[in-house]
């Protein structure tokens, strides 16, 4: 699962997800799963407006299931970990992935990303949050502050929410970004993970968007998103996320108990302000011993624009440190000023000569124009 700092970033990435998951799908990576759906059940007719309203108000307290998925951007093999259980964005930009999820309200949640002879887990049980990588045999543990519900301190991480890594999280991010530039229609019914579902279709009216359409399968009784498919220029979805198996029964409480495996290395999350073992204010301890030292943090990208044509802007390059490898292996020159472009079936990435990066589900010409008018 990588270093503790990488795991901390993974747990905190959701707040800066761009509309339409432009940056979230690419850099957060985890939201790229799919599901198979067959059959067209007979369901009561509902309009697009009715389904939208139902989807935006649907709530489910408990569930468990298996999520499978894929990304088909047409990218070459990228540098980085190649384990299918890795949470790195390189490993999730192509191929298929499988995860299991258990949710029992907001205080007990678990996600397991499954790979070939490997597994990465995040377990949230009340104030305790554990991460585990079987491949590295590493454990990270932190204790959420008791006052987290009242604090506005940006340095105090929120509890991870497993819903963010399911079709529900992806669909909610898309639905929140809806505006008049979106055409909403209803397609044929389908069956996803054994559940009858309606199908919403969202299409951008703005020709600068490279998204052709987004389909969202909604459970016919609870109106919970079961599957999301994002189509670009290709005939198959560029991204998919969906349930393969799903139960709305409450998972057993024992599933949220974590026991450190024998021989595993255990570390405490460095971004937490309290020491796990002694309950001290660890941030204050660091500042008292070295008052001149500041903790370096990776800045989230600025989001330029909104809706379908939003662009994630990194003023100082990609935070993962893999931008150089990506440039060498997947980009081509654009214009004569030294800028380079990565083109996929859905997302385009512009690397400028002065080190800036622009990412969006928009045309290359829009990225180029945005870079020209955006001061460093």
Coordinates of C-alpha atoms in Angstrom, one line a residue:
X1 CA 0.0 0.0 0.0
X2 CA 3.1 2.2 0.1
X3 CA 4.5 4.6 2.7
X4 CA 2.4 5.9 5.6
X5 CA 2.3 9.4 3.9
X6 CA 0.9 7.8 0.7
X7 CA -1.8 6.0 2.7
X8 CA -2.7 9.2 4.5
X9 CA -3.1 11.0 1.1
X10 CA -5.4 8.1 -0.1
X11 CA -7.6 8.4 3.0
X12 CA -7.9 12.2 2.5
X13 CA -8.3 12.6 -1.2
X14 CA -12.1 12.7 -1.5
X15 CA -12.6 16.4 -0.5
X16 CA -10.9 17.7 -3.7
X17 CA -12.6 15.4 -6.2
X18 CA -13.4 17.4 -9.3
X19 CA -16.8 17.5 -10.8
X20 CA -17.4 14.5 -13.1
X21 CA -14.6 12.8 -11.3
X22 CA -12.1 14.3 -13.8
X23 CA -9.3 14.4 -11.3
X24 CA -10.7 11.9 -8.8
X25 CA -10.8 9.1 -11.3
X26 CA -7.4 9.7 -12.6
X27 CA -5.4 10.6 -9.5
X28 CA -7.5 9.1 -6.8
X29 CA -7.6 6.1 -9.0
X30 CA -9.6 3.9 -6.7
X31 CA -12.9 4.8 -8.3
X32 CA -12.5 2.7 -11.5
X33 CA -14.6 -0.4 -11.0
X34 CA -17.2 -2.1 -13.2
X35 CA -20.1 -4.6 -13.1
X36 CA -21.9 -6.8 -15.5
X37 CA -25.6 -6.3 -16.2
X38 CA -28.0 -8.5 -18.2
X39 CA -31.7 -8.5 -18.8
X40 CA -34.3 -5.7 -19.1
X41 CA -36.9 -6.2 -16.3
X42 CA -40.4 -4.7 -16.5
X43 CA -40.5 -1.8 -14.0
X44 CA -43.0 1.0 -13.4
X45 CA -42.3 3.9 -15.8
X46 CA -40.4 6.9 -14.2
X47 CA -39.3 10.1 -15.8
X48 CA -35.7 11.3 -15.7
X49 CA -36.7 14.0 -13.2
X50 CA -38.3 11.4 -10.9
X51 CA -35.2 9.2 -11.0
X52 CA -32.8 12.1 -10.4
X53 CA -34.8 13.2 -7.3
X54 CA -34.9 9.6 -6.0
X55 CA -31.2 9.1 -6.6
X56 CA -30.2 12.3 -4.9
X57 CA -32.2 11.5 -1.7
X58 CA -31.5 7.8 -1.5
X59 CA -29.9 6.6 1.7
X60 CA -28.6 3.2 2.8
X61 CA -27.2 2.6 6.2
X62 CA -25.7 -0.9 5.7
X63 CA -24.5 -3.1 2.9
X64 CA -21.9 -5.5 1.8
X65 CA -20.7 -6.6 -1.6
X66 CA -18.1 -7.2 -4.2
X67 CA -17.2 -4.4 -6.6
X68 CA -15.4 -5.2 -9.9
X69 CA -14.2 -2.7 -12.4
X70 CA -12.0 -1.6 -15.3
X71 CA -10.4 1.4 -17.0
X72 CA -9.9 1.3 -20.7
X73 CA -8.1 4.5 -21.7
X74 CA -5.8 3.0 -24.2
X75 CA -2.7 3.9 -22.2
X76 CA 0.7 2.1 -22.5
X77 CA 2.1 0.4 -19.4
X78 CA 3.0 3.2 -16.9
X79 CA 5.8 3.3 -14.3
X80 CA 4.9 2.3 -10.8
X81 CA 3.7 -0.7 -8.8
X82 CA 2.1 -3.4 -11.0
X83 CA 0.2 -5.3 -8.3
X84 CA -3.5 -5.4 -8.9
X85 CA -4.0 -4.7 -5.2
X86 CA -1.9 -1.6 -5.3
X87 CA -3.6 1.7 -4.5
X88 CA -1.3 3.7 -6.8
X89 CA -2.9 5.6 -9.6
X90 CA -0.6 4.0 -12.1
X91 CA -1.9 0.5 -11.3
X92 CA -5.6 1.7 -11.6
X93 CA -5.4 3.5 -14.9
X94 CA -5.7 0.3 -16.9
X95 CA -7.0 -3.3 -16.5
X96 CA -9.6 -4.8 -14.1
X97 CA -9.8 -4.6 -10.4
X98 CA -11.8 -6.2 -7.6
X99 CA -12.7 -4.9 -4.2
X100 CA -15.0 -6.0 -1.3
X101 CA -16.8 -3.5 0.8
X102 CA -18.7 -3.7 4.2
X103 CA -20.7 -0.8 5.6
X104 CA -22.5 -0.7 8.9
X105 CA -23.4 3.0 9.4
X106 CA -20.9 5.8 9.5
X107 CA -18.7 4.4 12.3
X108 CA -18.0 0.9 11.0
X109 CA -16.7 0.4 7.4
X110 CA -14.2 -1.7 5.6
X111 CA -12.8 -1.8 2.1
X112 CA -10.5 -4.5 0.7
X113 CA -8.8 -4.2 -2.7
X114 CA -8.0 -7.7 -3.9
X115 CA -5.2 -8.6 -6.2
X116 CA -3.2 -11.6 -7.3
X117 CA -1.9 -13.1 -4.0
X118 CA -2.2 -9.7 -2.4
X119 CA -4.7 -7.5 -0.6
X120 CA -4.9 -3.9 0.7
X121 CA -7.4 -3.1 3.4
X122 CA -8.8 0.0 5.1
X123 CA -10.8 -0.7 8.3
X124 CA -12.7 2.0 10.2
X125 CA -14.2 1.0 13.5
X126 CA -15.3 3.9 15.7
X127 CA -12.2 6.0 16.4
X128 CA -9.8 3.4 15.0
X129 CA -8.6 3.4 11.4
X130 CA -6.3 0.7 10.2
X131 CA -4.7 0.2 6.8
X132 CA -2.9 -3.0 5.8
X133 CA -0.9 -4.2 2.8
X134 CA -0.4 -8.0 2.6
X135 CA 2.2 -7.6 -0.1
X136 CA 4.4 -5.4 2.1
X137 CA 3.1 -6.9 5.4
X138 CA 2.7 -3.3 6.7
X139 CA 0.1 -1.9 9.0
X140 CA -0.8 1.8 9.7
X141 CA -3.0 2.7 12.6
X142 CA -4.4 6.0 13.8
X143 CA -6.9 7.1 16.3
X144 CA -9.4 9.6 15.2
X145 CA -9.8 12.6 17.6
X146 CA -12.9 12.4 19.7
X147 CA -13.8 16.0 18.8
X148 CA -13.5 15.4 15.0
X149 CA -17.2 16.1 14.4
X150 CA -16.8 19.6 15.8
X151 CA -13.4 20.5 14.6
X152 CA -12.6 22.5 11.5
X153 CA -8.9 21.9 11.7
X154 CA -7.7 20.9 8.2
X155 CA -4.9 18.9 9.7
X156 CA -7.4 16.6 11.5
X157 CA -8.3 13.9 9.0
X158 CA -12.0 12.9 8.6
X159 CA -13.0 9.3 9.0
X160 CA -12.7 7.4 5.7
X161 CA -16.1 6.9 4.1
X162 CA -16.3 3.6 2.2
X163 CA -19.2 5.0 0.1
X164 CA -16.6 7.2 -1.7
X165 CA -15.1 4.1 -3.2
X166 CA -18.3 2.5 -4.5
X167 CA -20.7 3.3 -7.3
X168 CA -22.7 5.5 -4.8
X169 CA -19.7 7.8 -4.3
X170 CA -18.9 8.1 -8.0
X171 CA -22.6 8.7 -8.9
X172 CA -23.1 11.3 -6.1
X173 CA -20.1 13.3 -7.3
X174 CA -21.5 13.4 -10.8
X175 CA -25.0 14.2 -9.8
X176 CA -23.9 17.0 -7.6
X177 CA -22.2 18.6 -10.6
X178 CA -25.3 18.6 -12.8
X179 CA -26.1 21.9 -14.4
X180 CA -28.1 23.1 -17.5
X181 CA -25.3 21.9 -19.7
X182 CA -26.4 18.3 -19.0
X183 CA -29.0 16.4 -21.0
X184 CA -30.7 13.8 -18.8
X185 CA -32.7 10.9 -20.3
X186 CA -33.9 7.4 -19.3
X187 CA -32.6 4.2 -21.1
X188 CA -33.7 0.6 -20.9
X189 CA -33.9 -1.2 -17.5
X190 CA -31.2 -3.6 -16.5
X191 CA -30.1 -6.1 -13.8
X192 CA -26.9 -5.4 -11.8
X193 CA -25.7 -7.8 -9.1
X194 CA -29.1 -9.5 -9.1
X195 CA -31.0 -6.2 -8.5
X196 CA -33.5 -4.7 -11.0
X197 CA -32.4 -1.3 -12.0
X198 CA -33.4 1.9 -13.9
X199 CA -30.9 3.5 -16.2
X200 CA -30.2 7.2 -16.2
X201 CA -28.2 8.7 -19.1
X202 CA -26.3 12.0 -18.6
X203 CA -24.9 13.7 -21.7
X204 CA -23.0 17.0 -21.9
X205 CA -24.3 19.7 -24.2
X206 CA -20.9 21.4 -24.3
X207 CA -18.9 20.1 -27.3
X208 CA -15.6 20.9 -25.6
X209 CA -16.2 17.9 -23.3
X210 CA -14.8 14.5 -24.3
X211 CA -17.4 12.7 -22.3
X212 CA -20.0 11.2 -24.7
X213 CA -22.3 10.0 -22.0
X214 CA -22.5 8.6 -18.4
X215 CA -24.9 5.9 -17.5
X216 CA -26.0 5.3 -13.9
X217 CA -27.9 2.1 -12.9
X218 CA -30.3 2.8 -9.9
X219 CA -31.7 0.0 -7.7
X220 CA -35.5 -0.1 -8.5
X221 CA -36.5 -0.1 -4.8
X222 CA -33.9 2.0 -2.9
X223 CA -32.7 4.0 -5.9
X224 CA -29.1 3.5 -4.8
X225 CA -26.5 3.7 -7.6
X226 CA -25.4 0.2 -8.5
X227 CA -23.2 0.9 -11.5
X228 CA -21.6 3.9 -13.3
X229 CA -20.2 3.8 -16.8
X230 CA -18.4 6.7 -18.4
X231 CA -18.1 6.7 -22.2
X232 CA -15.5 8.7 -24.2
X233 CA -14.7 8.4 -27.8
X234 CA -14.6 4.6 -27.7
X235 CA -17.4 2.1 -28.1
X236 CA -16.8 0.6 -24.6
X237 CA -16.8 2.5 -21.3
X238 CA -13.6 4.3 -20.5
X239 CA -14.3 3.8 -16.8
X240 CA -16.7 1.5 -15.0
X241 CA -17.6 1.0 -11.4
X242 CA -20.3 -1.3 -10.2
X243 CA -21.4 -4.1 -7.8
X244 CA -21.0 -7.7 -8.9
X245 CA -22.5 -9.0 -5.6
X246 CA -24.6 -6.9 -3.2
X247 CA -26.6 -7.4 0.0
X248 CA -28.3 -4.6 2.0
X249 CA -28.2 -6.7 5.2
X250 CA -26.0 -5.4 8.1
X251 CA -22.6 -7.0 8.1
X252 CA -21.4 -8.9 11.2
X253 CA -19.6 -6.6 13.7
X254 CA -16.6 -9.0 13.8
X255 CA -15.7 -7.9 10.2
X256 CA -14.6 -4.6 11.6
X257 CA -12.2 -6.0 14.2
X258 CA -8.6 -5.8 13.1
X259 CA -5.8 -8.0 14.4
X260 CA -2.2 -7.2 13.4
X261 CA -0.8 -10.1 11.4
X262 CA 2.3 -11.8 12.9
X263 CA 5.5 -10.1 11.8
X264 CA 3.8 -7.1 10.3
X265 CA 5.4 -3.6 10.6
X266 CA 3.1 -1.2 12.4
X267 CA 3.4 2.6 12.1
X268 CA 1.2 5.5 13.2
X269 CA -0.2 7.9 10.7
X270 CA 2.1 11.1 10.8
X271 CA -0.8 13.5 9.9
X272 CA -2.7 12.7 13.1
X273 CA -2.4 15.3 15.8
X274 CA -2.6 12.7 18.7
X275 CA -0.2 10.0 19.6
X276 CA -2.0 6.6 19.5
X277 CA -0.3 5.0 22.4
X278 CA -0.2 7.9 24.9
X279 CA -2.9 10.3 23.8
X280 CA -0.5 13.3 23.6
X281 CA -0.8 16.1 21.1
X282 CA 1.9 14.8 18.8
X283 CA 1.7 17.9 16.6
X284 CA 2.5 20.1 19.6
X285 CA 5.4 17.8 20.6
X286 CA 6.9 18.2 17.1
X287 CA 6.5 22.0 17.2
X288 CA 8.0 22.3 20.7
X289 CA 11.1 20.3 19.8
X290 CA 11.7 22.1 16.5
X291 CA 9.7 25.4 16.3
X292 CA 11.3 26.3 13.0
X293 CA 10.4 23.1 11.2
X294 CA 7.3 23.1 9.0
X295 CA 5.5 20.0 7.7
X296 CA 5.5 19.8 4.0
X297 CA 2.1 19.0 2.5
X298 CA 1.1 18.2 -1.1
X299 CA -1.3 20.9 -2.4
X300 CA -4.5 19.8 -3.9
X301 CA -5.0 21.0 -7.5
X302 CA -7.0 24.1 -8.3
X303 CA -10.2 23.3 -10.2
X304 CA -10.7 25.6 -13.1
X305 CA -14.2 25.9 -14.6
X306 CA -17.1 23.7 -13.6
X307 CA -19.2 20.7 -14.6
X308 CA -18.3 18.8 -17.7
X309 CA -15.4 21.1 -18.7
X310 CA -13.7 21.4 -15.3
X311 CA -9.9 21.1 -15.3
X312 CA -7.6 20.1 -12.5
X313 CA -4.6 22.4 -12.5
X314 CA -1.3 21.5 -10.8
X315 CA 1.0 24.5 -10.7
X316 CA 4.0 22.5 -9.7
X317 CA 3.5 19.2 -11.5
X318 CA 1.9 16.0 -10.4
X319 CA 2.2 15.3 -6.7
X320 CA 3.0 11.6 -7.2
X321 CA 6.4 12.2 -8.6
X322 CA 5.8 10.0 -11.6
X323 CA 5.2 12.8 -14.1
X324 CA 8.6 12.4 -15.7
X325 CA 8.0 8.7 -16.4
X326 CA 4.6 9.5 -17.8
X327 CA 6.1 12.2 -20.1
X328 CA 8.7 9.8 -21.5
X329 CA 6.3 7.0 -22.2
X330 CA 2.9 8.3 -23.1
X331 CA 3.1 11.9 -24.3
X332 CA 3.6 13.6 -27.7
X333 CA 4.6 17.2 -28.5
X334 CA 1.8 19.8 -28.9
X335 CA 2.7 23.0 -30.8
X336 CA 6.2 24.3 -31.0
X337 CA 6.7 25.7 -27.5
X338 CA 7.9 22.5 -25.7
X339 CA 4.5 21.4 -24.2
X340 CA 3.5 17.8 -24.3
X341 CA 0.1 16.1 -24.4
X342 CA -1.2 12.7 -23.2
X343 CA -4.3 11.8 -25.1
X344 CA -6.7 9.0 -24.0
X345 CA -10.2 8.0 -25.0
X346 CA -11.6 10.2 -22.3
X347 CA -9.1 12.3 -20.4
X348 CA -6.4 14.5 -21.8
X349 CA -3.3 15.7 -19.8
X350 CA -1.2 18.7 -20.8
X351 CA 2.3 19.0 -19.5
X352 CA 3.7 22.5 -20.1
X353 CA 7.3 23.3 -20.6
X354 CA 7.4 25.4 -17.4
X355 CA 6.3 22.4 -15.3
X356 CA 2.5 22.9 -14.9
X357 CA 0.0 20.1 -15.5
X358 CA -3.7 20.4 -16.7
X359 CA -6.0 17.4 -16.6
X360 CA -9.5 17.3 -17.9
X361 CA -12.2 15.4 -19.8
X362 CA -12.0 18.2 -22.4
X363 CA -10.5 18.6 -25.8
X364 CA -6.7 19.3 -26.2
X365 CA -7.5 22.7 -27.6
X366 CA -9.3 23.7 -24.5
X367 CA -6.4 22.5 -22.3
X368 CA -4.0 24.5 -24.5
X369 CA -6.2 27.7 -24.2
X370 CA -6.6 27.2 -20.5
X371 CA -2.8 26.9 -20.0
X372 CA -2.3 30.1 -22.1
X373 CA -4.6 32.2 -20.0
X374 CA -3.7 30.7 -16.5
X375 CA -0.9 32.5 -14.7
X376 CA 1.5 30.4 -12.8

